[in-house]
Coordinates of C-alpha atoms in Angstrom, one line a residue:
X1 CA -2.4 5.0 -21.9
X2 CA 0.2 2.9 -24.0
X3 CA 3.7 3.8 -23.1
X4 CA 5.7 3.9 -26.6
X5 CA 8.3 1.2 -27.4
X6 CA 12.0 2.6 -26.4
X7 CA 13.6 1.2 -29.7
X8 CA 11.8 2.8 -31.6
X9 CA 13.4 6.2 -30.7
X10 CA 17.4 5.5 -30.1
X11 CA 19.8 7.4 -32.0
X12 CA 22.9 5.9 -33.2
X13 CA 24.7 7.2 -30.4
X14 CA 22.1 6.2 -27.7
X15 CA 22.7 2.7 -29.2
X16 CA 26.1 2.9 -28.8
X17 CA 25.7 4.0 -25.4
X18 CA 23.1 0.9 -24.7
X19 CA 25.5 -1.5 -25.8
X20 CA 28.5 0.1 -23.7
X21 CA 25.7 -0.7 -20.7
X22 CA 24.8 -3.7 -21.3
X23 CA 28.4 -5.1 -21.9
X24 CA 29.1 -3.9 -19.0
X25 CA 26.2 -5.0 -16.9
X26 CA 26.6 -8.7 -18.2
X27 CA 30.3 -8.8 -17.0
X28 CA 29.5 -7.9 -13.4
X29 CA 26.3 -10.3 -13.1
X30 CA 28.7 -13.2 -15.0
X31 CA 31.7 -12.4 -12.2
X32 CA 29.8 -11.8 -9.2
X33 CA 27.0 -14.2 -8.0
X34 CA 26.9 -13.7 -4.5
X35 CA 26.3 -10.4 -2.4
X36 CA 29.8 -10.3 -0.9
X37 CA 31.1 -10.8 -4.6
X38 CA 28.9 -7.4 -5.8
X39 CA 30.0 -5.7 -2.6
X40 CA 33.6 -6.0 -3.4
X41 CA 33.4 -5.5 -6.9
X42 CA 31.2 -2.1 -6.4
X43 CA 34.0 -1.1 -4.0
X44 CA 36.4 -1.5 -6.6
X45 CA 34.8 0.5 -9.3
X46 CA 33.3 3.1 -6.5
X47 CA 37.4 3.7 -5.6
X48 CA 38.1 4.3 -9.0
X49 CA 35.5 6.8 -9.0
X50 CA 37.5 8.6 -6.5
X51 CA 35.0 7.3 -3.7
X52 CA 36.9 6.6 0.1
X53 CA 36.2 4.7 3.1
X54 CA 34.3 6.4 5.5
X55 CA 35.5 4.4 8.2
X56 CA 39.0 6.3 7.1
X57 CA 37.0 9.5 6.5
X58 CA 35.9 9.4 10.7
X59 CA 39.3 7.9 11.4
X60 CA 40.9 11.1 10.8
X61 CA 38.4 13.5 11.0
X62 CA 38.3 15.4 8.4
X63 CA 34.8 17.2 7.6
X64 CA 32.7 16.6 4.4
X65 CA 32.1 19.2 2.4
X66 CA 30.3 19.4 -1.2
X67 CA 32.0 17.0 -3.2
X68 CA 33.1 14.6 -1.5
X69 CA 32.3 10.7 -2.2
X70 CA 32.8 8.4 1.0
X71 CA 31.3 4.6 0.5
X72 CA 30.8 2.5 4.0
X73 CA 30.6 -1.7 4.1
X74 CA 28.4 -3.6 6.3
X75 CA 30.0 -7.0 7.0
X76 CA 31.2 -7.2 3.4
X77 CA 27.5 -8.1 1.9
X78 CA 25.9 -4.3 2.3
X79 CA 27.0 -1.5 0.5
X80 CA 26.7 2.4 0.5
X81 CA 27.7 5.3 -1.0
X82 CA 27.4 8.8 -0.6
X83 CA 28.1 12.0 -2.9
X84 CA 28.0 14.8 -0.7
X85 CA 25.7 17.5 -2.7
X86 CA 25.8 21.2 -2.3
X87 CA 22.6 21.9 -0.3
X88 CA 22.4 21.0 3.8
X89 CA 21.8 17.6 4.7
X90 CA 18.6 18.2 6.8
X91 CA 16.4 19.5 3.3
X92 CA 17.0 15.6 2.5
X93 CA 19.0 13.6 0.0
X94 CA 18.4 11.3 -3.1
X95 CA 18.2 7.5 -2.5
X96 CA 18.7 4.5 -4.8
X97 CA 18.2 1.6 -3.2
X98 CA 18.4 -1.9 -4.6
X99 CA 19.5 -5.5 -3.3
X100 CA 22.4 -7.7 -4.4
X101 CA 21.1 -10.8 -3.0
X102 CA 18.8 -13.7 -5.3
X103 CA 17.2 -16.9 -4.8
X104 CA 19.5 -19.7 -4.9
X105 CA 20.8 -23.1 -3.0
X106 CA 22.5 -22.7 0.4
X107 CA 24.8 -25.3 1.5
X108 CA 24.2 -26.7 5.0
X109 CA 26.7 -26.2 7.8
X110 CA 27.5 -30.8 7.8
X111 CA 26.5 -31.0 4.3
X112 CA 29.1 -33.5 3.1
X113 CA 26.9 -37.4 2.8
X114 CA 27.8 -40.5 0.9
X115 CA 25.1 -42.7 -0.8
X116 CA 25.6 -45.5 -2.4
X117 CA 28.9 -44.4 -3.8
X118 CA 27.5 -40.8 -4.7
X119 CA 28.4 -38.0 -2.6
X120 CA 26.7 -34.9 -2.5
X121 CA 26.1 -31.4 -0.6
X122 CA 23.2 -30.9 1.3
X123 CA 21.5 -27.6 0.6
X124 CA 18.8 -25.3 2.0
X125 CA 17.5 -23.3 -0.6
X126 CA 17.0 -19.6 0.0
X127 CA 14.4 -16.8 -1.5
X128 CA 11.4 -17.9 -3.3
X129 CA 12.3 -20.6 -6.2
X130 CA 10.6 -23.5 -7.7
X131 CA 12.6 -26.3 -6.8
X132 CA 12.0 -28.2 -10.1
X133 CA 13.8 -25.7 -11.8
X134 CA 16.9 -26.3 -10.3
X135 CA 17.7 -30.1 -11.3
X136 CA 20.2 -31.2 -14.1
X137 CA 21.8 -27.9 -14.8
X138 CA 24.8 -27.2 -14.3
X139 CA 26.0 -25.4 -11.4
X140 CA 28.8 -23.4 -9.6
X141 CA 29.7 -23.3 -6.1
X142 CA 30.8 -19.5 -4.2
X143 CA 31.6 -18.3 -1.0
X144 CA 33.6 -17.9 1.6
X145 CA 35.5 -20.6 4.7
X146 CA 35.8 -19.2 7.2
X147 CA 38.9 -21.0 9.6
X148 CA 39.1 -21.0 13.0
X149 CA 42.5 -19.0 13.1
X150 CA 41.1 -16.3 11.3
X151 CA 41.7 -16.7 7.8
X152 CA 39.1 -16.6 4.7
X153 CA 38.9 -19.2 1.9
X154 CA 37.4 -17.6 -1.5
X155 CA 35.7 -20.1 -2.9
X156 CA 34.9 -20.4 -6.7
X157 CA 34.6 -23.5 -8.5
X158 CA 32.7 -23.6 -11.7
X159 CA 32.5 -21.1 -13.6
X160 CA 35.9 -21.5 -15.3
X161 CA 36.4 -23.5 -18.4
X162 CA 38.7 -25.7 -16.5
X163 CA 36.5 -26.1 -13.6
X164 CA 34.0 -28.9 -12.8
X165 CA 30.7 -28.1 -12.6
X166 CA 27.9 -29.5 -10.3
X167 CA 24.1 -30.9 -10.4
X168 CA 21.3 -32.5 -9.1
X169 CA 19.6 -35.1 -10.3
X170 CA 16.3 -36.1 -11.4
X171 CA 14.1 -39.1 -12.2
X172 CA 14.4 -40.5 -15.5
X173 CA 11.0 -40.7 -17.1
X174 CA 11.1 -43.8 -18.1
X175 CA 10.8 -44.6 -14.0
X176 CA 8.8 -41.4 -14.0
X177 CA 5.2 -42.0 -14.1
X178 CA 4.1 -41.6 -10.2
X179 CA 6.9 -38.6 -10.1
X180 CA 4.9 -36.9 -13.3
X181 CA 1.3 -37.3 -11.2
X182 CA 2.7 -34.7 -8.4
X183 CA 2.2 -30.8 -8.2
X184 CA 4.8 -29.3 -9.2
X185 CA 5.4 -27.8 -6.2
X186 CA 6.5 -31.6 -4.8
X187 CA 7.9 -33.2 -7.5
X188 CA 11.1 -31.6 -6.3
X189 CA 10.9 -31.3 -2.7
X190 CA 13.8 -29.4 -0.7
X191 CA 15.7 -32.0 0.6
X192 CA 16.0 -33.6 -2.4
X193 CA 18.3 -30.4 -4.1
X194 CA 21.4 -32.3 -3.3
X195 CA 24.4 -31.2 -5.4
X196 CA 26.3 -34.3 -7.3
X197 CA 29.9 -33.5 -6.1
X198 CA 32.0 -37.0 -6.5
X199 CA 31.6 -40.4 -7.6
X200 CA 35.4 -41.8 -7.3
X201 CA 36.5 -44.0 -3.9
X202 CA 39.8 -43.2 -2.6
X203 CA 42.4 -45.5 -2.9
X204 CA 44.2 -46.4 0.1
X205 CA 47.5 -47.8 -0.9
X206 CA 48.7 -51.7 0.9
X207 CA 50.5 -51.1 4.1
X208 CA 49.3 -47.0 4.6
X209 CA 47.8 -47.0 8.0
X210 CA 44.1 -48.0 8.6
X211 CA 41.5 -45.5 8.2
X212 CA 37.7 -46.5 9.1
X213 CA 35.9 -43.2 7.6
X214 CA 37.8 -44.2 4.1
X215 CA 36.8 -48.0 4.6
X216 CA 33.3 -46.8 5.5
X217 CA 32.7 -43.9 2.7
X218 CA 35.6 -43.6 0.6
X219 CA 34.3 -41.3 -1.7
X220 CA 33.1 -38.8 0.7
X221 CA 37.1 -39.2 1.6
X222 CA 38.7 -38.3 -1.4
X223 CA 36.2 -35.4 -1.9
X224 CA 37.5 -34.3 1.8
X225 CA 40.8 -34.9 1.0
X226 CA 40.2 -32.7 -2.6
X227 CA 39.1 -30.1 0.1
X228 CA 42.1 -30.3 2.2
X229 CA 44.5 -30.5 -0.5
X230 CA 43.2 -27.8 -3.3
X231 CA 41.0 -25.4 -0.7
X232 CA 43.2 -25.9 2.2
X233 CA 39.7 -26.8 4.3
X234 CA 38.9 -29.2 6.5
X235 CA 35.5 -30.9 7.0
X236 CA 34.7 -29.3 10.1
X237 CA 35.7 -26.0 8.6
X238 CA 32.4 -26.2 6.4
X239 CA 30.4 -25.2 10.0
X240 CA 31.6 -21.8 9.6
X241 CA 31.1 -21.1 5.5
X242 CA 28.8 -19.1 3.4
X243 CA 28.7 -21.5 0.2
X244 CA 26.3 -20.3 -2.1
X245 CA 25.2 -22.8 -5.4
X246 CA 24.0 -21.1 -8.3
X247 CA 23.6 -21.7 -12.1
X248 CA 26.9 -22.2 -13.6
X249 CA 28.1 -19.6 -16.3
X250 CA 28.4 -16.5 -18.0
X251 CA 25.3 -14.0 -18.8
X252 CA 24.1 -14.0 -22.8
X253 CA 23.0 -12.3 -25.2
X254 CA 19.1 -13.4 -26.0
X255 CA 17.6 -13.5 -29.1
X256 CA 18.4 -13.0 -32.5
X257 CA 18.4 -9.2 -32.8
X258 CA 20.5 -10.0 -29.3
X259 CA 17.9 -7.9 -27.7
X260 CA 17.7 -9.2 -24.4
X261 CA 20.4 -10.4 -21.9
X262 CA 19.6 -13.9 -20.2
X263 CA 22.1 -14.4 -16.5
X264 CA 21.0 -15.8 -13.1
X265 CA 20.3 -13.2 -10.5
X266 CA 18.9 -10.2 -12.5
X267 CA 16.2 -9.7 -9.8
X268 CA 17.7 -7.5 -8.5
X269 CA 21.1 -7.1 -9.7
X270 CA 20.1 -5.5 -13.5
X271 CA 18.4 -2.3 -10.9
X272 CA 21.6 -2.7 -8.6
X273 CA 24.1 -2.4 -11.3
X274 CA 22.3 0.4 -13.2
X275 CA 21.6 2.3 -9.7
X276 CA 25.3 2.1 -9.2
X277 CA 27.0 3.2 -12.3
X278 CA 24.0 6.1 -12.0
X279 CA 25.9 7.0 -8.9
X280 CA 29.3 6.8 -10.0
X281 CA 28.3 9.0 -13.0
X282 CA 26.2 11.6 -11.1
X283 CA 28.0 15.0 -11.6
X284 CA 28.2 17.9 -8.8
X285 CA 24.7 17.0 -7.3
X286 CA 22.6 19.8 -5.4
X287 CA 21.2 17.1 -3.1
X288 CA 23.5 14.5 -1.4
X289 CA 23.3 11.6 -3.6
X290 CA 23.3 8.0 -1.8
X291 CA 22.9 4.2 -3.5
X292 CA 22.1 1.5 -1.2
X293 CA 22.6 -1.6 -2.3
X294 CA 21.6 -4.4 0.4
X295 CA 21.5 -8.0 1.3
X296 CA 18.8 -10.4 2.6
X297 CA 15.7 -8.9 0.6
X298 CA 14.8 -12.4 -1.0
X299 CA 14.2 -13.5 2.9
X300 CA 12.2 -10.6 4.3
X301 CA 15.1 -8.0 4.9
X302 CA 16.2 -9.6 7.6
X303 CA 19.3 -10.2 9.9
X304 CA 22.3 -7.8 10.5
X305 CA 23.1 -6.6 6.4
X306 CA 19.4 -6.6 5.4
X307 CA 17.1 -3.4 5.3
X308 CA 15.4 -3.9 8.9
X309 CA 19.3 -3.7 10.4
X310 CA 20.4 0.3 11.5
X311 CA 23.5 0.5 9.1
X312 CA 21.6 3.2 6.6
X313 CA 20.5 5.0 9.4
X314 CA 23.7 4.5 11.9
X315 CA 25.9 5.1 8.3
X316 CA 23.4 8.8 7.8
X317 CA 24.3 10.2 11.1
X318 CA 27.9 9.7 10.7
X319 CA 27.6 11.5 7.2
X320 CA 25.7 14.1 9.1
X321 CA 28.7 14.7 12.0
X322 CA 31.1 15.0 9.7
X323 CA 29.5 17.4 7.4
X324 CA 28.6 19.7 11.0
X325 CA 24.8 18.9 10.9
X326 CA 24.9 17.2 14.6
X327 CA 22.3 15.9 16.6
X328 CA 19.1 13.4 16.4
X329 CA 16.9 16.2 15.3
X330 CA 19.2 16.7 12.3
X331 CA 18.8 13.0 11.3
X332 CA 15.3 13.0 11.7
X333 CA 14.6 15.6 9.5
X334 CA 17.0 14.6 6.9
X335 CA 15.5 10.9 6.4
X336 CA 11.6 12.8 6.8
X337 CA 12.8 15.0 3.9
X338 CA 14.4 12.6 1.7
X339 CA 13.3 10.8 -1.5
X340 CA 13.6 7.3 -2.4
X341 CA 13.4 5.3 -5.7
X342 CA 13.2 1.4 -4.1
X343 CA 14.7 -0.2 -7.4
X344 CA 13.6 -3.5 -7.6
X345 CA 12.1 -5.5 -10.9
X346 CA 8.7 -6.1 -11.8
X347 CA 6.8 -8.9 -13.7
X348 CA 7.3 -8.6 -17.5
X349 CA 4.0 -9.4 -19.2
X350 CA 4.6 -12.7 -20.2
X351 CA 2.0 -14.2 -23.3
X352 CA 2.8 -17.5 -22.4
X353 CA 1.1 -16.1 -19.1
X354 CA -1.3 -13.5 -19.7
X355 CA -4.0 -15.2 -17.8
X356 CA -1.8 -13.6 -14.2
X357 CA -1.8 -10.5 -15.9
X358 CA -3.9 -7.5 -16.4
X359 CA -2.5 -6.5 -19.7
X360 CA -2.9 -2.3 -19.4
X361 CA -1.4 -2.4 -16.3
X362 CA 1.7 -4.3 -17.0
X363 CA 5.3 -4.0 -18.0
X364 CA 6.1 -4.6 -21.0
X365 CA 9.6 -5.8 -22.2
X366 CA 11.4 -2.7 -24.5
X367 CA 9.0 0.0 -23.1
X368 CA 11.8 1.6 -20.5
X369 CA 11.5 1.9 -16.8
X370 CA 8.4 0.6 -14.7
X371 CA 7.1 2.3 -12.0
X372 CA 5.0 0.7 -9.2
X373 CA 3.0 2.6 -7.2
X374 CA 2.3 -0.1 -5.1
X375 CA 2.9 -3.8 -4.5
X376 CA 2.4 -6.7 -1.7
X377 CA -1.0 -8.8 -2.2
X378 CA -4.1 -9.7 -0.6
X379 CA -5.2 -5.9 -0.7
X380 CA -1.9 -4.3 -1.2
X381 CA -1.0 -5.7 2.2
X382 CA 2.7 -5.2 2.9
X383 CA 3.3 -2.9 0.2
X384 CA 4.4 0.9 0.4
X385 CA 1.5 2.8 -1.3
X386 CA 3.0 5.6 -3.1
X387 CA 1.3 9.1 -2.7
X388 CA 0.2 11.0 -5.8
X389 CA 2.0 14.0 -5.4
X390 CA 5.4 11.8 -5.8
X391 CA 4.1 10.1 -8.4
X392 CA 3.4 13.3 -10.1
X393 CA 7.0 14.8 -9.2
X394 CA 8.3 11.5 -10.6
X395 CA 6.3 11.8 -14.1
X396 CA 7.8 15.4 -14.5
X397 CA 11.4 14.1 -13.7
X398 CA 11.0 11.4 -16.3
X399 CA 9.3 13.5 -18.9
X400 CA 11.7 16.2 -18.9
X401 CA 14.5 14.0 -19.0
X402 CA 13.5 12.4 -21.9
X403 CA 13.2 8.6 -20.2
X404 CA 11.0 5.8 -21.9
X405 CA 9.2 4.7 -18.6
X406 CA 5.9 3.0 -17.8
X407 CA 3.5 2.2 -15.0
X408 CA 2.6 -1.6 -13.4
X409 CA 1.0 -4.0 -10.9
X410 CA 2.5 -6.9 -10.0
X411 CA -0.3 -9.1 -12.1
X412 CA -4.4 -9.4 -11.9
X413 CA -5.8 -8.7 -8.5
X414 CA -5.9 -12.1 -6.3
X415 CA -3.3 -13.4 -8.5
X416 CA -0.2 -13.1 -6.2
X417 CA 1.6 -10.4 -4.8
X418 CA 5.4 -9.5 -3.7
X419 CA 7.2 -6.7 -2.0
X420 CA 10.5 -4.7 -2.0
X421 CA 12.5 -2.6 0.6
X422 CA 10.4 0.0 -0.2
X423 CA 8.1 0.2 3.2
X424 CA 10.8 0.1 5.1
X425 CA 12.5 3.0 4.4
X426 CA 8.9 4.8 4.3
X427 CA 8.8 4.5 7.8
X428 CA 11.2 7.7 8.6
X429 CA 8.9 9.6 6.4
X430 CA 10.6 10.0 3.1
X431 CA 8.6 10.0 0.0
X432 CA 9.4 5.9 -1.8
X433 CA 7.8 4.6 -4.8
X434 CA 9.0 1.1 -6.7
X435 CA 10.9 1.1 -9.6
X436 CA 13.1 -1.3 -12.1
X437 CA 13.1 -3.2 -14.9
X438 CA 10.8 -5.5 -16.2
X439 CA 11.8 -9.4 -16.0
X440 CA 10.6 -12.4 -17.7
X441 CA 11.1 -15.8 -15.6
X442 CA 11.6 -14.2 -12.2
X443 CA 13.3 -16.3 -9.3
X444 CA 14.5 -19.1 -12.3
X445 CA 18.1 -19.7 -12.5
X446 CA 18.4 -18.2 -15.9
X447 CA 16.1 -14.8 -16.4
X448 CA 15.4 -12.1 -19.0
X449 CA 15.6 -8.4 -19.4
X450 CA 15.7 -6.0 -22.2
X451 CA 18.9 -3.8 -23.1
X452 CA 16.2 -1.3 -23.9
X453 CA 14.9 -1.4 -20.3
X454 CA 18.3 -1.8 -18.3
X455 CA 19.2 1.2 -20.5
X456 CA 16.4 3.1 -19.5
X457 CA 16.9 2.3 -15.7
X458 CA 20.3 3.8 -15.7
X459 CA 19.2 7.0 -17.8
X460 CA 16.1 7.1 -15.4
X461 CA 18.4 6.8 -12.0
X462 CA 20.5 9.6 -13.5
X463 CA 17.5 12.0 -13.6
X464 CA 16.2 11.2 -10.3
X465 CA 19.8 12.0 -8.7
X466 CA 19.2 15.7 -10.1
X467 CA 16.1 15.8 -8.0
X468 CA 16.1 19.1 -5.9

């Protein structure tokens, strides 16, 4: 059951509209690298959408009626929005959900050490990466200080022309040979991803008063005082930050027909992004429409913004009071009767690979949107298992909107395994199946996707938000 190449089929003014995407999509994944950075720029496009607050919507009290487009923020790093649809709340509503989190390099709450006239960041890394991947790129630093008296330092540095950049370092191979005899899951090992910030000693000027930390590391203080001077941070401030490193730069074009995009943290952003321009575009839905886009995936869903946390379902029975469907029993059978597409990537066949794949069930790069029925490993364990008679609703809502989709598994049996948000939101009782684009190089700092699948996700959301 070959699923037919998208290109093959695109009018010129499908090809148009692909492009439009795509430029767009690589913009938002080139300015926003970190969850509370996709948060706020969704907000921003979501309020020119004519979406509100719904903490402003409760505020006052006004009821929500068919229509209406209210958007709610958990902690600045979860996101989600809400077009109110013409039929009642308790027959269910429509639910993209993606995450806006990716594997990268955490820095350490006292990360700041001088060595031997090298100072560098400690970092934790976060998500599933191979840590060999990481070395002698170069690499940007986001986030956010938080001060004691209450203010916020947006962080940046990097990604401008103007900016430095960052690394780690790695063994030359001329020095190399014992390193080269190592798995490759050691020959990096995690405390070695320390990020190369500063090489140059301060200068303390004859007569200025004595200062032992700058006698003792004077590199480490004249990074410190680069902090104090062009961040307006202290040292100690660094205990209360979220600094995020990641792969420095913008999101490319790929190939020579330019028909790929390469960027750092398409899984999941590429099924973020296209879930939430779906959104913004859906038209006068019969079902309440709802995108979920959520941090902390890449770590198990964990913590206060991830999927395990009660924001979706504290943020669904606020919708329901104000739109006069009170009560727990209301909730309940609202989330029971609601459907779910848990958009998340899957594992682009890969040739350089194809021993970890089972090549007719596999995505394939240009062949539209892939559904997975099922993920986890070791005997689908952990995964959310579909049940045909979705599936089957799914197929018709593809077919008769005219979207290139196909089916996979997340490679050959035994080979490995992963899972999504998918089981989690099973558990009220909604029907959930996995879906997104396929993605070549998962969990690197640089992956790929095709324009042809990206577009197809985002023609594919649309149809599912028509779902009645």
């Amino acid at each position: 059951m070959e699923r037919p190449n998208a290109w093959k089929e695109y009018s010129a003014e499908q090809l148009d509209a692909l492009h439009y995407l795509c430029e767009g999509y690589k913009s938002f994944i080139s300015d926003n690298k970190t969850e509370r950075e996709c948060v706020a720029a969704s907000v921003r496009m979501a309020e020119e959408a004519g979406y509100v607050s719904l903490t402003d919507r409760i505020a006052s009290g006004e009821p929500l009626k068919p229509g209406d487009k209210v958007y709610a923020v958990n902690r600045g790093k979860s996101l989600m929005l809400v077009h109110m649809g013409t039929e009642p709340l308790e027959r269910g509503v429509n639910i993209l959900g993606a995450h806006i989190d990716s594997p990268r390099l955490d820095v350490k709450q006292d990360p700041i050490e001088e060595r031997n006239e090298l100072v560098t960041l400690d970092t934790h890394y976060y998500g599933g990466v191979k840590k060999y991947q990481w070395v002698t790129m170069p690499l940007a630093i986001h986030g956010v200080v938080c001060k004691k008296d209450g203010t916020t330092v947006n962080v940046v540095i990097g990604e401008d022309e103007a900016d430095p950049v960052f690394c780690i370092t790695d063994l030359l191979p001329h020095l190399g040979s014992q390193q080269m005899t190592k798995k490759a899951s050691e020959v990096i090992e995690g405390e070695m991803l320390d990020v190369l910030v500063g090489n140059r000693p301060i200068v303390v000027e004859e007569g200025a008063e004595k200062d032992d930390e700058a006698e003792k590391s004077p590199v480490k203080a004249g990074v410190v005082a680069l902090l104090r001077e062009q961040l307006g941070i202290e040292e100690e401030d660094l205990l209360s930050a979220e600094l995020e490193i990641v792969p420095a730069g913008a999101a490319r074009d790929l190939g020579l027909d330019r028909s790929m995009i390469l960027g750092y943290g398409q899984d999941d952003r590429v099924c973020a992004y296209t879930s939430l321009v779906a959104q913004l575009d859906c038209k006068e839905p019969a079902r309440t429409a709802v995108c979920l886009l959520v941090d902390k995936e890449e770590i198990g869903s964990v913590g206060a913004t991830g999927m395990t946390s009660h924001f979706f379902e504290d943020t669904m029975a606020e919708i329901l009071e104000l739109a006069g469907e009170t009560g727990a029993l209301a909730l309940r059978r609202c989330l029971a009767a609601s459907s779910m597409l848990s958009s998340d990537v899957s594992a682009g066949f890969d040739p350089a690979f194809a021993s970890v794949f089972e090549p007719k069930n596999s995505a394939y790069l240009g062949h539209g949107l892939t559904f997975n029925k099922f993920t986890g490993s070791r005997g689908k364990s952990g995964s959310n298992d579909a049940d045909a008679e979705y599936v089957a609703t799914i197929r018709r809502v593809m077919d008769e909107g005219g979207v290139a989709w196909q089916t996979a598994e997340l490679g050959k049996v035994d080979a490995g395994g992963g899972g999504t948000i998918a089981y989690i939101l099973a558990t009220y009782g909604m029907s959930v199946i996995d879906c997104g684009v396929p993605v070549l190089s998962m969990h690197a700092p640089w992956e790929a996707t095709s324009k042809a699948d990206v577009y197809e996700a985002y023609r594919g959301y649309q149809e599912f938000l028509k779902l009645a």
